[in-house]
Coordinates of C-alpha atoms in Angstrom, one line a residue:
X45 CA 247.3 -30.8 133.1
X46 CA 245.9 -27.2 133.0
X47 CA 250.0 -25.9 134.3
X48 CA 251.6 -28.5 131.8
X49 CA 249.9 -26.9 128.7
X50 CA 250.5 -23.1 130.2
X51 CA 254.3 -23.9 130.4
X52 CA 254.3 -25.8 127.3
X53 CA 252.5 -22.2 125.8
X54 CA 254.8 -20.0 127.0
X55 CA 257.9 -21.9 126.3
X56 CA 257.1 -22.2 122.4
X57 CA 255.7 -18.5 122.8
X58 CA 259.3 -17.6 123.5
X59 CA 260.6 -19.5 121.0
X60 CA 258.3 -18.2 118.4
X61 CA 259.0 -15.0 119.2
X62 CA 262.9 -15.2 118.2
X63 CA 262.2 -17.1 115.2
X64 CA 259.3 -14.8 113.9
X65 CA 261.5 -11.9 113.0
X66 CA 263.0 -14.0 109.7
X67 CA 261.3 -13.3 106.5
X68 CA 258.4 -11.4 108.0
X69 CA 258.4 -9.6 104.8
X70 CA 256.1 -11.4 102.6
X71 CA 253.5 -11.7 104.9
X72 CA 250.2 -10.4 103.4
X73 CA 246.8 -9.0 103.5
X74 CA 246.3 -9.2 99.8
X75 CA 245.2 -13.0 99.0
X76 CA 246.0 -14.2 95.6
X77 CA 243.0 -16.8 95.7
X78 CA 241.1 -18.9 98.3
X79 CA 240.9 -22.5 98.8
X80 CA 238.0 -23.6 101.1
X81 CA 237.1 -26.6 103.0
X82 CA 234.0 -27.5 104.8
X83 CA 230.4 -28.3 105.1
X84 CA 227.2 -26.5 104.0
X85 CA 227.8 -23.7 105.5
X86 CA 230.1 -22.9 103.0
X87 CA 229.1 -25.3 99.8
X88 CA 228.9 -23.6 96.8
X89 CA 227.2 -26.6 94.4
X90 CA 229.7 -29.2 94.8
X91 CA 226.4 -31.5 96.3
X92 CA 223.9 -31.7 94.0
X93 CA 220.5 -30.4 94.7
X94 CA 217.3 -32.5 94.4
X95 CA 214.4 -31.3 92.2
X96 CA 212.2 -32.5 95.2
X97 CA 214.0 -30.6 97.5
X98 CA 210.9 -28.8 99.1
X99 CA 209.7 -32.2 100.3
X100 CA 212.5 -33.2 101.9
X101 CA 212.0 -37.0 103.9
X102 CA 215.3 -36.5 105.5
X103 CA 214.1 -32.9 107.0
X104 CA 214.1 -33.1 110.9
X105 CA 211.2 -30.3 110.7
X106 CA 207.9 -31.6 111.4
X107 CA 206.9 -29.4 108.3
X108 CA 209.8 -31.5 105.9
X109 CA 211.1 -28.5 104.9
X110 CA 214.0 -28.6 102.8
X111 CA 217.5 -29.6 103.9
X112 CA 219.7 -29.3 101.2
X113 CA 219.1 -26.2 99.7
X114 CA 221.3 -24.2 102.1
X115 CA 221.7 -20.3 101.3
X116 CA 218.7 -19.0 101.1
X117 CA 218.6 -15.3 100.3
X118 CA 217.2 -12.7 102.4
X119 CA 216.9 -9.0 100.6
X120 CA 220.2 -7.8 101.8
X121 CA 221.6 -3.8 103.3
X122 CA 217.9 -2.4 103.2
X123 CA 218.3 -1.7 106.6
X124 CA 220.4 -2.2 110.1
X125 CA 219.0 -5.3 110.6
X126 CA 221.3 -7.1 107.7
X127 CA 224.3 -5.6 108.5
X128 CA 224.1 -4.8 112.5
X129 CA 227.8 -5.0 113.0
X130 CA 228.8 -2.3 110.9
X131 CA 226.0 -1.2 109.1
X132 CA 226.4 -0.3 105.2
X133 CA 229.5 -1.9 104.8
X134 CA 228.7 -4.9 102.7
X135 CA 227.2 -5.3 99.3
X136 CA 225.2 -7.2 97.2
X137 CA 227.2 -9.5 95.3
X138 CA 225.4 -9.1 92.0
X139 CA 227.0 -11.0 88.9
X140 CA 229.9 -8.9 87.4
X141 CA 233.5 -8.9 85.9
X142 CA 234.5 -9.0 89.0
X143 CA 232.5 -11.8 91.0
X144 CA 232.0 -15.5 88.8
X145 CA 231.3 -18.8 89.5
X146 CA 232.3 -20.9 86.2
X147 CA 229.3 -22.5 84.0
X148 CA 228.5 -25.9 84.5
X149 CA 228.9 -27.7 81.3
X150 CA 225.7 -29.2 79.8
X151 CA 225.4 -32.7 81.4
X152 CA 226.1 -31.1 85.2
X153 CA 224.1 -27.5 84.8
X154 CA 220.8 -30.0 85.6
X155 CA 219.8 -28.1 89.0
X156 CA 216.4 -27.4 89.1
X157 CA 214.0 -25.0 91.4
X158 CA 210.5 -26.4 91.8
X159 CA 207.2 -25.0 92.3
X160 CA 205.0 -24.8 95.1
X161 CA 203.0 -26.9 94.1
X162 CA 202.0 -29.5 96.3
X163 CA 202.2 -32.6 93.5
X164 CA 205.9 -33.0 92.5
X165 CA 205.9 -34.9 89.9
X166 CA 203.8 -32.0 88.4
X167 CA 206.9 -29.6 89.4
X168 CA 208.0 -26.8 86.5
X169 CA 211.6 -26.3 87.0
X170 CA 214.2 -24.0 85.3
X171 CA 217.8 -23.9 85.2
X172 CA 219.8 -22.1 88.2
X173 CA 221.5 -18.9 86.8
X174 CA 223.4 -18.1 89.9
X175 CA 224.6 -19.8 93.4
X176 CA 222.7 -18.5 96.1
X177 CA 224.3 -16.0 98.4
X178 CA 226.5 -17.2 101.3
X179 CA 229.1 -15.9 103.6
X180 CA 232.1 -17.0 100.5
X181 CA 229.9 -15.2 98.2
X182 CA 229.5 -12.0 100.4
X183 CA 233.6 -12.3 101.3
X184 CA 235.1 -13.0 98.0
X185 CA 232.3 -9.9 96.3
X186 CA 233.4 -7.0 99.1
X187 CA 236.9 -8.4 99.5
X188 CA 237.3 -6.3 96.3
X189 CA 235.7 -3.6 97.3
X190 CA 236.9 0.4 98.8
X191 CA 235.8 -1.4 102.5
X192 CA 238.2 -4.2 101.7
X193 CA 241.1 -5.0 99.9
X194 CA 242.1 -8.7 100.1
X195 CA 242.1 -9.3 96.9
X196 CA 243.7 -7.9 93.6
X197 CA 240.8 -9.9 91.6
X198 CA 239.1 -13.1 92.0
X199 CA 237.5 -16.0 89.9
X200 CA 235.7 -18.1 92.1
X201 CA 233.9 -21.4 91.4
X202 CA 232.7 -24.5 93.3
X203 CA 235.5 -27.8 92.7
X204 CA 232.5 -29.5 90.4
X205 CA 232.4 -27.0 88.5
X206 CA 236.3 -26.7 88.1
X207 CA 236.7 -30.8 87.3
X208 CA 233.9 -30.3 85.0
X209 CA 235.0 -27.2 83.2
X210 CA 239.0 -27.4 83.3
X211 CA 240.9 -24.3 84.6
X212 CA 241.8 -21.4 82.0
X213 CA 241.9 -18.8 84.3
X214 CA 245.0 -17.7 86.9
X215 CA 245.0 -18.4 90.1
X216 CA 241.2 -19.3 90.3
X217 CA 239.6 -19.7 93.8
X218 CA 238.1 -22.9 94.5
X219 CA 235.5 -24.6 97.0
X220 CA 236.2 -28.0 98.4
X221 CA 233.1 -27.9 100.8
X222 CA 230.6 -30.2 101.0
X223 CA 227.0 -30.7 101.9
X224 CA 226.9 -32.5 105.0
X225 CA 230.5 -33.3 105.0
X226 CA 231.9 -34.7 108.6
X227 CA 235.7 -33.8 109.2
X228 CA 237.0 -37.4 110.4
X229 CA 239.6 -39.0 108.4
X230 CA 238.2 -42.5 107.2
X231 CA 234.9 -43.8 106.4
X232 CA 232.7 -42.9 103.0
X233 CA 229.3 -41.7 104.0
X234 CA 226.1 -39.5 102.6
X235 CA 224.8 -36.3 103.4
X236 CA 223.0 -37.7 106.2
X237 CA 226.1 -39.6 107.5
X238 CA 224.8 -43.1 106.4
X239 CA 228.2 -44.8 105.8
X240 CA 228.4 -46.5 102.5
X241 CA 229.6 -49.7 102.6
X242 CA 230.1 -50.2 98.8
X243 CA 232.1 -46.7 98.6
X244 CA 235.6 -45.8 99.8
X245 CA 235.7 -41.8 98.9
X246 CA 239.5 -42.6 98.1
X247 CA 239.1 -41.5 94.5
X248 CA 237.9 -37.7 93.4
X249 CA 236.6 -39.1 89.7
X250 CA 234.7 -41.7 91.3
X251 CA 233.2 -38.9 93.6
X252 CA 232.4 -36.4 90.7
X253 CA 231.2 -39.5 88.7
X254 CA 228.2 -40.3 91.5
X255 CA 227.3 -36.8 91.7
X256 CA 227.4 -36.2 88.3
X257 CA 225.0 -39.0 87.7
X258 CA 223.0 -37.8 90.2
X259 CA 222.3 -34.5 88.1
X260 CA 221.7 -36.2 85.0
X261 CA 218.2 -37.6 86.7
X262 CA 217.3 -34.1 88.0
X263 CA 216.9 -33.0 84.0
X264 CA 213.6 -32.3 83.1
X265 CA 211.8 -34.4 80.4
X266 CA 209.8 -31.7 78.7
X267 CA 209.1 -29.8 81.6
X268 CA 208.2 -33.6 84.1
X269 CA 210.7 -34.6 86.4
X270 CA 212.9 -37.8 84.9
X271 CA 211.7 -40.4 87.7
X272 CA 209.7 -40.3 90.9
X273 CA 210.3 -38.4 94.4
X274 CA 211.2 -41.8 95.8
X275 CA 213.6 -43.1 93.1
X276 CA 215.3 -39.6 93.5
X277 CA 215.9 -39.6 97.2
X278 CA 216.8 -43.1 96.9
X279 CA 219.9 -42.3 94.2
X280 CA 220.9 -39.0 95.9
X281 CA 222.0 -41.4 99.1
X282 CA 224.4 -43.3 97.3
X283 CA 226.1 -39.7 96.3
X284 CA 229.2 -39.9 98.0
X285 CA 230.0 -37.1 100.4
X286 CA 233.7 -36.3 100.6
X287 CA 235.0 -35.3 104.1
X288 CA 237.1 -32.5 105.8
X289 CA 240.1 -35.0 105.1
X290 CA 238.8 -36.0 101.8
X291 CA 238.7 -32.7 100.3
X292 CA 242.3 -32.6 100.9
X293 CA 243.3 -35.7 100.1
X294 CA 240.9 -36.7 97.3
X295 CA 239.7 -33.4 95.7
X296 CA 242.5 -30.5 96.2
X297 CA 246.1 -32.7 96.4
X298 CA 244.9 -34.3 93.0
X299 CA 244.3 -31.1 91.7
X300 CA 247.8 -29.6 93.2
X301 CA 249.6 -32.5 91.4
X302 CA 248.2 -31.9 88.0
X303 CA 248.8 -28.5 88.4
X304 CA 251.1 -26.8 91.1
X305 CA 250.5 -23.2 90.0
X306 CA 246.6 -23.4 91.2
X307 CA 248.3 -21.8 94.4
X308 CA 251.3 -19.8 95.6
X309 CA 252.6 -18.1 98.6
X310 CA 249.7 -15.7 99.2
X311 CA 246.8 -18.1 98.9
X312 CA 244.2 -18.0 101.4
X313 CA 243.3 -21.8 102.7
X314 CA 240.1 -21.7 104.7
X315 CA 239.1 -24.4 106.8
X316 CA 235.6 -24.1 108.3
X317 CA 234.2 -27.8 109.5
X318 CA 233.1 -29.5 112.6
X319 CA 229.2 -28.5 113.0
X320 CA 228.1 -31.8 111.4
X321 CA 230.6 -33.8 113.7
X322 CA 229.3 -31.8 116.9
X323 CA 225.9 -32.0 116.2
X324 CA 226.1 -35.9 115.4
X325 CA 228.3 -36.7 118.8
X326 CA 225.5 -34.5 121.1
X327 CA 222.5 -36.7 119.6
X328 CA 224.2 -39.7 119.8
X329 CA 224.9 -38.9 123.7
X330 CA 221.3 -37.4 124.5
X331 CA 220.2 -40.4 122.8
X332 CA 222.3 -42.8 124.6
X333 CA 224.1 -44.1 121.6
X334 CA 227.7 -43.4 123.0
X335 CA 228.5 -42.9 126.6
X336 CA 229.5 -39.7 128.5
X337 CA 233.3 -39.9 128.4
X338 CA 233.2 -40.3 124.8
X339 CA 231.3 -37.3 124.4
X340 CA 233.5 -35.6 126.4
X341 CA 236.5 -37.4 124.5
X342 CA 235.0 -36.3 121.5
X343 CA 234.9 -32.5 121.7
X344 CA 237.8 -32.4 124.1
X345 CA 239.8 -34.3 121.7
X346 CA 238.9 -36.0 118.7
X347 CA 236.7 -33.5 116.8
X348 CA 239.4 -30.4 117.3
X349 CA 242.7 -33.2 115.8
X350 CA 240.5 -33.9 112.6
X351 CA 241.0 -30.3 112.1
X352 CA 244.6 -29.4 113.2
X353 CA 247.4 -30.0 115.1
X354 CA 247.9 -34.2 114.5
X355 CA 249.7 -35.5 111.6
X356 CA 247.0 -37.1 110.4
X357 CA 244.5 -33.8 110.9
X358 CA 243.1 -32.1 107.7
X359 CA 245.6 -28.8 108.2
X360 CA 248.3 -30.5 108.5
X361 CA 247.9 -33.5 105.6
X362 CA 247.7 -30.5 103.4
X363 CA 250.8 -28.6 104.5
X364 CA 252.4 -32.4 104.1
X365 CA 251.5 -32.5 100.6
X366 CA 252.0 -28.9 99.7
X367 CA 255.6 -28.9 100.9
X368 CA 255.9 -32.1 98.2
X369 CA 255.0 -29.9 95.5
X370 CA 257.3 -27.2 96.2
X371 CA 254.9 -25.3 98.2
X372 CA 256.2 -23.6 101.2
X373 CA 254.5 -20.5 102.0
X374 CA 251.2 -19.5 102.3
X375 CA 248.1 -18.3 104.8
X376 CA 245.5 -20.5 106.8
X377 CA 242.7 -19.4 108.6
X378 CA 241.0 -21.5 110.6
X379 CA 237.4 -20.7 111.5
X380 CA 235.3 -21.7 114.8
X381 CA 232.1 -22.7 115.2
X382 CA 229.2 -19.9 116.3
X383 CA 227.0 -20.9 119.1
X384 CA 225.3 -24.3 117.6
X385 CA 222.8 -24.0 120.0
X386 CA 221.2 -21.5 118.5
X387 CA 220.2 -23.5 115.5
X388 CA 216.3 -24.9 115.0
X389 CA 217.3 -28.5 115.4
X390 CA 217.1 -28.1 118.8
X391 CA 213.9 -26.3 118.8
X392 CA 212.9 -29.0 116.9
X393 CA 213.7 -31.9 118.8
X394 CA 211.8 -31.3 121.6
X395 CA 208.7 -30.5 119.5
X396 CA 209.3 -33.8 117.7
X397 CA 208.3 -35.4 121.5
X398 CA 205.3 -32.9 121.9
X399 CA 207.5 -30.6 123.6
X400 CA 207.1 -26.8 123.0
X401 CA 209.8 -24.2 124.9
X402 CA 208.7 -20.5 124.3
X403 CA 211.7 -18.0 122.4
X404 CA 212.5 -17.1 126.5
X405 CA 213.4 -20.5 127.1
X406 CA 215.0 -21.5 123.8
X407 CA 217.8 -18.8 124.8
X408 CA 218.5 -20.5 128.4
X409 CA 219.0 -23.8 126.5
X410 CA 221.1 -22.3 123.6
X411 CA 223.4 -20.3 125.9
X412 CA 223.6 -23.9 127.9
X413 CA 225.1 -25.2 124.7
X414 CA 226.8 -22.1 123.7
X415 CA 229.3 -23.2 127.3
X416 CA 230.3 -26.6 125.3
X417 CA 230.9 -24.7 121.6
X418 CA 233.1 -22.6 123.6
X419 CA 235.2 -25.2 125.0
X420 CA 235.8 -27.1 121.8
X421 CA 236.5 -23.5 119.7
X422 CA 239.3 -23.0 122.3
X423 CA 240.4 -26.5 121.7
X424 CA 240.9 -25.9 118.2
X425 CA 242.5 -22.1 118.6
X426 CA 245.1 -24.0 121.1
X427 CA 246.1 -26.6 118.4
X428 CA 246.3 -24.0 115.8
X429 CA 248.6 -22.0 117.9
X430 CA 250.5 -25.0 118.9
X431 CA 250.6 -25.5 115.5
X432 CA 251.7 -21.9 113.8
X433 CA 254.5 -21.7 116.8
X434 CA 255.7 -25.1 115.6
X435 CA 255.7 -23.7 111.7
X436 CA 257.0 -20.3 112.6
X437 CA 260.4 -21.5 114.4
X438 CA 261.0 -25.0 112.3
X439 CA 261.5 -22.6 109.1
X440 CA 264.2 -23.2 106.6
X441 CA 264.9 -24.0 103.1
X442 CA 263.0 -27.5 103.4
X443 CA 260.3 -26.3 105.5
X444 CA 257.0 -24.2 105.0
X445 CA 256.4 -21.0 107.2
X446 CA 252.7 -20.3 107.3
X447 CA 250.6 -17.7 108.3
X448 CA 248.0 -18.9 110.6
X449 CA 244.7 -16.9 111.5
X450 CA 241.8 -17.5 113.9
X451 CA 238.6 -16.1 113.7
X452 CA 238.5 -14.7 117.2
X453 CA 235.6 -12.5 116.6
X454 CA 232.8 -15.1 114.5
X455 CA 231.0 -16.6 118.2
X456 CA 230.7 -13.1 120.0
X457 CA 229.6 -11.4 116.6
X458 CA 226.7 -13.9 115.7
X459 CA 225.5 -13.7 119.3
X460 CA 225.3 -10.8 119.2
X461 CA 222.9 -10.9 116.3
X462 CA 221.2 -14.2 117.4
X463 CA 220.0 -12.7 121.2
X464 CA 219.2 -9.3 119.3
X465 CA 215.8 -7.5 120.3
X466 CA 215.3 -8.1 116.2
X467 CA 215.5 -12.0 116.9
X468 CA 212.8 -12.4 120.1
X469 CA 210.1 -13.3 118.4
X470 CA 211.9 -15.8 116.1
X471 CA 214.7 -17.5 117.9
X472 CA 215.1 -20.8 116.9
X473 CA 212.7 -21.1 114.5
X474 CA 212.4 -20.9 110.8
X475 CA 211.4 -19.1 107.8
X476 CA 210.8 -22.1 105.9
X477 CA 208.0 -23.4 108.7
X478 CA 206.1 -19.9 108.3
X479 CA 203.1 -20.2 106.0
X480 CA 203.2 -16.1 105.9
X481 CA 207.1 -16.7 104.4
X482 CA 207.3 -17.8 100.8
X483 CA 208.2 -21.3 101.1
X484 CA 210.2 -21.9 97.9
X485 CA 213.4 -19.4 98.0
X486 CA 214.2 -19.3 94.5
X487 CA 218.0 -20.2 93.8
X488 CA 219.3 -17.0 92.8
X489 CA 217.1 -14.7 93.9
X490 CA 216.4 -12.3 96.9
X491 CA 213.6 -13.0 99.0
X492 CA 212.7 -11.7 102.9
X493 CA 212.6 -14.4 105.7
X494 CA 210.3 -12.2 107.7
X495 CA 207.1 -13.3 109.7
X496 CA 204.0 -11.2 109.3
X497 CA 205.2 -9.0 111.5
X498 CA 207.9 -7.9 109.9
X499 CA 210.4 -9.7 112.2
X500 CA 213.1 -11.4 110.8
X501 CA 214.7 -15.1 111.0
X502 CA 217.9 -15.6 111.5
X503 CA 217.7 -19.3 110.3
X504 CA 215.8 -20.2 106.8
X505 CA 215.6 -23.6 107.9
X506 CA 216.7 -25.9 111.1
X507 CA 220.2 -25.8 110.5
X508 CA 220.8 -23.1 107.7
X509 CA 221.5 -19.6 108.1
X510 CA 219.7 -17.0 106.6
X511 CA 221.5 -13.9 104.9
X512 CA 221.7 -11.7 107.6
X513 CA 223.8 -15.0 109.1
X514 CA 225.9 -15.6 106.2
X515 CA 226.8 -11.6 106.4
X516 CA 228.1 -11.8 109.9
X517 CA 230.2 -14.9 108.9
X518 CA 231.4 -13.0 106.1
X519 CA 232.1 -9.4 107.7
X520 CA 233.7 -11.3 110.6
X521 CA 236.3 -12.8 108.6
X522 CA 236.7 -9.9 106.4
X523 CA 237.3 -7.3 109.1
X524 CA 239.9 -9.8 111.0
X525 CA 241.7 -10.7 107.6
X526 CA 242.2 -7.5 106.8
X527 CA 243.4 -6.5 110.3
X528 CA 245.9 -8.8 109.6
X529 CA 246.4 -10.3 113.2
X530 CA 247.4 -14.0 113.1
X531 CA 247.4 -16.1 116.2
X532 CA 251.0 -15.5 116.8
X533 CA 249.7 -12.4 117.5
X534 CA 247.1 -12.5 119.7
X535 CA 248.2 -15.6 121.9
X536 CA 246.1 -18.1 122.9
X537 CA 244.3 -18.4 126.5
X538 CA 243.4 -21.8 128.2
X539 CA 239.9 -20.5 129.9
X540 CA 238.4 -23.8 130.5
X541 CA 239.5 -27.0 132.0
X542 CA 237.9 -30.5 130.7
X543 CA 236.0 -30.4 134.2
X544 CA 234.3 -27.8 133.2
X545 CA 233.2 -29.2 130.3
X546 CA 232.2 -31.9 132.1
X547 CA 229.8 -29.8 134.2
X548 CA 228.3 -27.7 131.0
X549 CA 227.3 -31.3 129.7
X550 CA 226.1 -32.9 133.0
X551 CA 223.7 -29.3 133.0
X552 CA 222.4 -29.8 129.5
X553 CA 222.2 -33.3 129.9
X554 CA 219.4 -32.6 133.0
X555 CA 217.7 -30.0 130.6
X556 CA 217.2 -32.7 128.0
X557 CA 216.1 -35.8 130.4

């Protein structure tokens, strides 16, 4: 199978090769806008956030932290430890002329930060004057600045706001991502991947329409919360979450048909999914809710083709429906996943059965699972070579060419953050569980996740990076963007065999049983 796929390689390699010389010449490093697609880790406000949010039910921290508000801000370049890859080089994206994320209009700008205190209905609340700062935020800010050039200018604003506000402004950027979003094809389901048996997600009005109503409870009442903590969490699981697919069948294609100038040949599509759908499959196994070979199916297999390389993937239902509005050209990076086992839910999990693992021990697990994110990232950087080589050399008047990019560089740079001297006394555990840490983050605002000590989290809750996270995510992509390398030209290697992802499995599996 292994020799197959090499000679298959090196045979469309070749191919590639004579084809890529035609109309090399618009390729660029300057983007004209971004599209993204995704989950949390790169929502910008399209799910709405609860006003109970700091008493989170569905939290799996035995603390209920929150699990929905999911960029928490950490005071940002004070010091190496924020920007240990290349220290200095990225900046506070303060609001400005150049950096905006469009208004919500009246009935949608209903988000609400609560107190500490403990008695919610009691919460005070105001209205969010800014996203909190994630990796798009950190890109789309420094990818106008000296360090950077991708972009001329950018507008850049979450896909709620855009269907609430309109578009007056050219070539805006948009975000598709969703909280909790999975990346398979069919099915309508939550944020906590219930699936809703009354919903189909097949229609982007009725999806704005559910989370719209949604914020229309979270509106204070002179200063007291609407309705109760239970009648909150109970409406905000019948909000809809659209998936990988979804966004680009039901939220950007729409938006492409109504207007085709949204995007052109030097557009930026970013595709950054598959955590949700990885996490969900390894419970399910450890759990003994699906068997072994459909784990293995899964990240072998299934989870890498809702993302690229099928005709019925995400990547390639987009380039289907671009090419039917006249849209032929343009870039696509796709990004991997960091090492998931660094994450708190894992942490968690065990302490959940009265099981505690010191930081020393948390890193032999997490490097265990770092062995089957590796083998599913190179799944997905073989289809999307497969699939650029297939894009380069079928080029003509009727088809697209595309630029394709992988983010080569995301895994090795966040580990080595993640198994940093700086992250010892903290690995795997949160900000948001430390009563020394202020609890509430403010929307918004900068605010340390640091332990009494002085040491620094990486994670502000069990699944949620903190900044110095989001800036490795964010430096990573803009120091290979600008580099300007697609997969074309770096190749592709086939490192691991599905046996061997057999083996990391069976060797997690005895850590966990």
């Amino acid at each position: 199978m292994r020799i197959k796929t090499l000679i298959y390689i090196c045979c469309i390699s070749l191919i590639t090769l004579l084809s890529a010389c035609s109309d090399d010449d618009y390729k660029t490093t300057t983007f004209s806008n971004i599209m993204v697609f995704g989950d949390s880790q790169s929502d910008m406000n399209n799910f709405p956030q609860s006003l109970y949010y700091n008493h989170d039910s569905g939290s799996i921290s035995p603390y209920g932290i929150s699990g929905n508000l999911y960029n928490s801000v950490s005071e940002p370049i004070t010091s190496t430890l924020f920007s240990p890859i290349s220290p200095g080089t990225l900046t506070f994206p303060e609001i400005s002329t150049h950096y905006n994320i469009i208004n919500l209009s009246s009935d949608t700008q209903s988000i609400c930060t609560a107190s500490s205190d403990d008695n919610v209905d009691d919460a005070s609340c105001y209205d969010r004057e800014a996203s909190s700062v994630g990796w798009l935020q950190y890109l789309t800010y420094n990818g106008l600045s000296n360090n950077y050039t991708l972009f001329d200018t950018i507008e850049l604003s979450s896909w709620v706001a855009y269907t609430a506000e309109g578009n007056g402004i050219d070539k805006l950027s948009i975000n598709y991502a969703w909280y909790g979003a999975l990346s398979r094809p069919t099915g309508c389901y939550n944020d906590d991947h219930t699936a809703l048996s009354d919903r189909s997600c097949s229609d982007g009005k009725e999806i704005y329409a559910l989370q719209a109503t949604y914020r229309s409870s979270q509106i204070l009442d002179d200063g007291i919360p609407p309705i109760s903590a239970a009648d909150s969490y109970a409406l905000e699981k019948t909000v809809a979450v659209p998936t990988l697919y979804q966004q680009v069948t039901e939220l950007f294609l729409p938006n492409l048909e109504a207007d085709y100038n949204i995007v052109d040949k030097d557009t930026l599509y970013v595709f950054y999914s598959g955590a949700n759908d990885l996490s969900a499959v390894f419970f399910e196994w450890i759990e003994g809710k699906i068997d072994f070979d459909t784990f293995i199916e899964s990240i072998w297999t299934t989870i890498p083709e809702y993302m690229i390389g099928t005709s019925d993937s995400a990547v390639q239902t987009m380039l289907s429906g671009l090419n039917s509005q006249g849209q032929e050209k343009g870039n696509i990076i796709m990004f991997p996943q960091f090492n998931l086992g660094i994450i708190p839910d894992f942490n968690y999990y065990f302490a959940a059965q009265g099981i505690t693992l010191p930081p020393e021990k948390l890193k032999v697990l997490a490097e265990s699972l770092g062995e089957l994110i590796k083998v599913y990232n190179e799944r997905v950087k073989l289809l999307t070579y497969l699939t650029a080589s297939e894009y380069a050399f079928m080029f003509s008047e009727s088809n697209p060419k595309w630029y394709f990019y992988y983010l080569d560089n995301l895994y090795d740079n966040m580990e080595t953050l993640a198994f940093s001297d700086d992250y010892s006394t903290t690995f795997a555990n949160t900000c948001g569980d430390d009563s020394t840490v202020v609890t509430i983050i403010p929307l918004g605002s900068a605010t340390d996740c640091l332990n009494s000590n002085g040491d620094p989290y990486l994670f502000w809750n069990t699944e949620h990076l903190a900044s110095p996270g989001q800036q490795i995510i964010a430096q990573s992509a803009l120091d290979w963007l600008s580099a300007g390398e697609t997969i074309l030209d770096t190749g592709v290697e086939q490192k691991y065999s599905i046996e061997d992802l057999e083996a990391s499995a069976k060797a997690i599996y005895a850590i966990f049983n």
